[in-house]
Structure formats: C-alpha cells, structure tokens
Amino acid sequence: MTAEHVEILPTAPEPAGHSCGCGGHDEADPVLDVRPIPHAIRHATVFGAFDAIPPGQSLVLVAPHLPLPLIAQLRERAEIDVEVLVDGPDAWHVRLTRLA
C-alpha cells in the first residue's frame, strides 16, 4: 500500500478529561461485566478499569455475586462510593464512584 491510498480522517475534539486521542467518549457510566472473565484475572481487570476512571466518575460493575472482597480491595486503593443498582439473584450491578 502506498501513501496515496491512505485516507486521514478528522477526529472529533476530545472532551474535557479525555486525552487518548481516539476522538470518542462515553455518554454514560461505562459498564464492565466481569462474569465472562476468568476468575484468576477478574480482580486485576477491575483494578485496571477502575484506575482509568477519573475522580467524580463511575464504573458500573456486573458480577455473579455481590463483590464485597473486591470492594474492600478497591477501598484500599481509593476513596469510593458504592451503590448496588441490581441486587441479584443472577447478576449484581454495582456503581463504583471514585470520590475526589
């Protein structure tokens, strides 16, 4: 492929606090469904996703049980607010908000 066949597309302006360069943004709280993630890497996956959330923003976690041990570990990393949106029985939806 030569350079003459490459089309450079314009990107949208980055929203405040968004700096990855992709031009995209989320309208609502991002949702992370951990149920299909292997248990051996599930907590690490949540830590990585939560670390990407700026103060004042939230992440909705979908889990096969109320993730109390995980919430305790997140509280050791940052000050958070926890709100259970769906209380089982098949899935728990928990909004985790990083406080400023």
mmCIF file with all atom_site columns, C-alpha atoms in Angstrom, residues 10-15 18-25:
data_model
loop_
_atom_site.group_PDB
_atom_site.id
_atom_site.type_symbol
_atom_site.label_atom_id
_atom_site.label_alt_id
_atom_site.label_comp_id
_atom_site.label_asym_id
_atom_site.label_entity_id
_atom_site.label_seq_id
_atom_site.pdbx_PDB_ins_code
_atom_site.Cartn_x
_atom_site.Cartn_y
_atom_site.Cartn_z
_atom_site.occupancy
_atom_site.B_iso_or_equiv
_atom_site.pdbx_formal_charge
_atom_site.auth_seq_id
_atom_site.auth_comp_id
_atom_site.auth_asym_id
_atom_site.auth_atom_id
_atom_site.pdbx_PDB_model_num
ATOM 1  C CA . PRO A 1 10 ? -10.638 14.015 11.010 1.00 0.00 ? 10 PRO A CA 1
ATOM 2  C CA . THR A 1 11 ? -11.217 13.300 14.677 1.00 0.00 ? 11 THR A CA 1
ATOM 3  C CA . ALA A 1 12 ? -13.734 14.903 16.965 1.00 0.00 ? 12 ALA A CA 1
ATOM 4  C CA . PRO A 1 13 ? -12.459 17.271 19.638 1.00 0.00 ? 13 PRO A CA 1
ATOM 5  C CA . GLU A 1 14 ? -11.546 15.479 22.839 1.00 0.00 ? 14 GLU A CA 1
ATOM 6  C CA . PRO A 1 15 ? -13.997 16.024 25.716 1.00 0.00 ? 15 PRO A CA 1
ATOM 7  C CA . HIS A 1 18 ? -10.264 12.673 27.760 1.00 0.00 ? 18 HIS A CA 1
ATOM 8  C CA . SER A 1 19 ? -6.823  12.532 26.239 1.00 0.00 ? 19 SER A CA 1
ATOM 9  C CA . CYS A 1 20 ? -6.242  9.203  24.491 1.00 0.00 ? 20 CYS A CA 1
ATOM 10 C CA . GLY A 1 21 ? -6.655  10.702 21.018 1.00 0.00 ? 21 GLY A CA 1
ATOM 11 C CA . CYS A 1 22 ? -9.377  8.319  19.827 1.00 0.00 ? 22 CYS A CA 1
ATOM 12 C CA . GLY A 1 23 ? -11.968 11.085 19.467 1.00 0.00 ? 23 GLY A CA 1
ATOM 13 C CA . GLY A 1 24 ? -14.562 9.072  21.367 1.00 0.00 ? 24 GLY A CA 1
ATOM 14 C CA . HIS A 1 25 ? -16.241 9.452  24.712 1.00 0.00 ? 25 HIS A CA 1
#
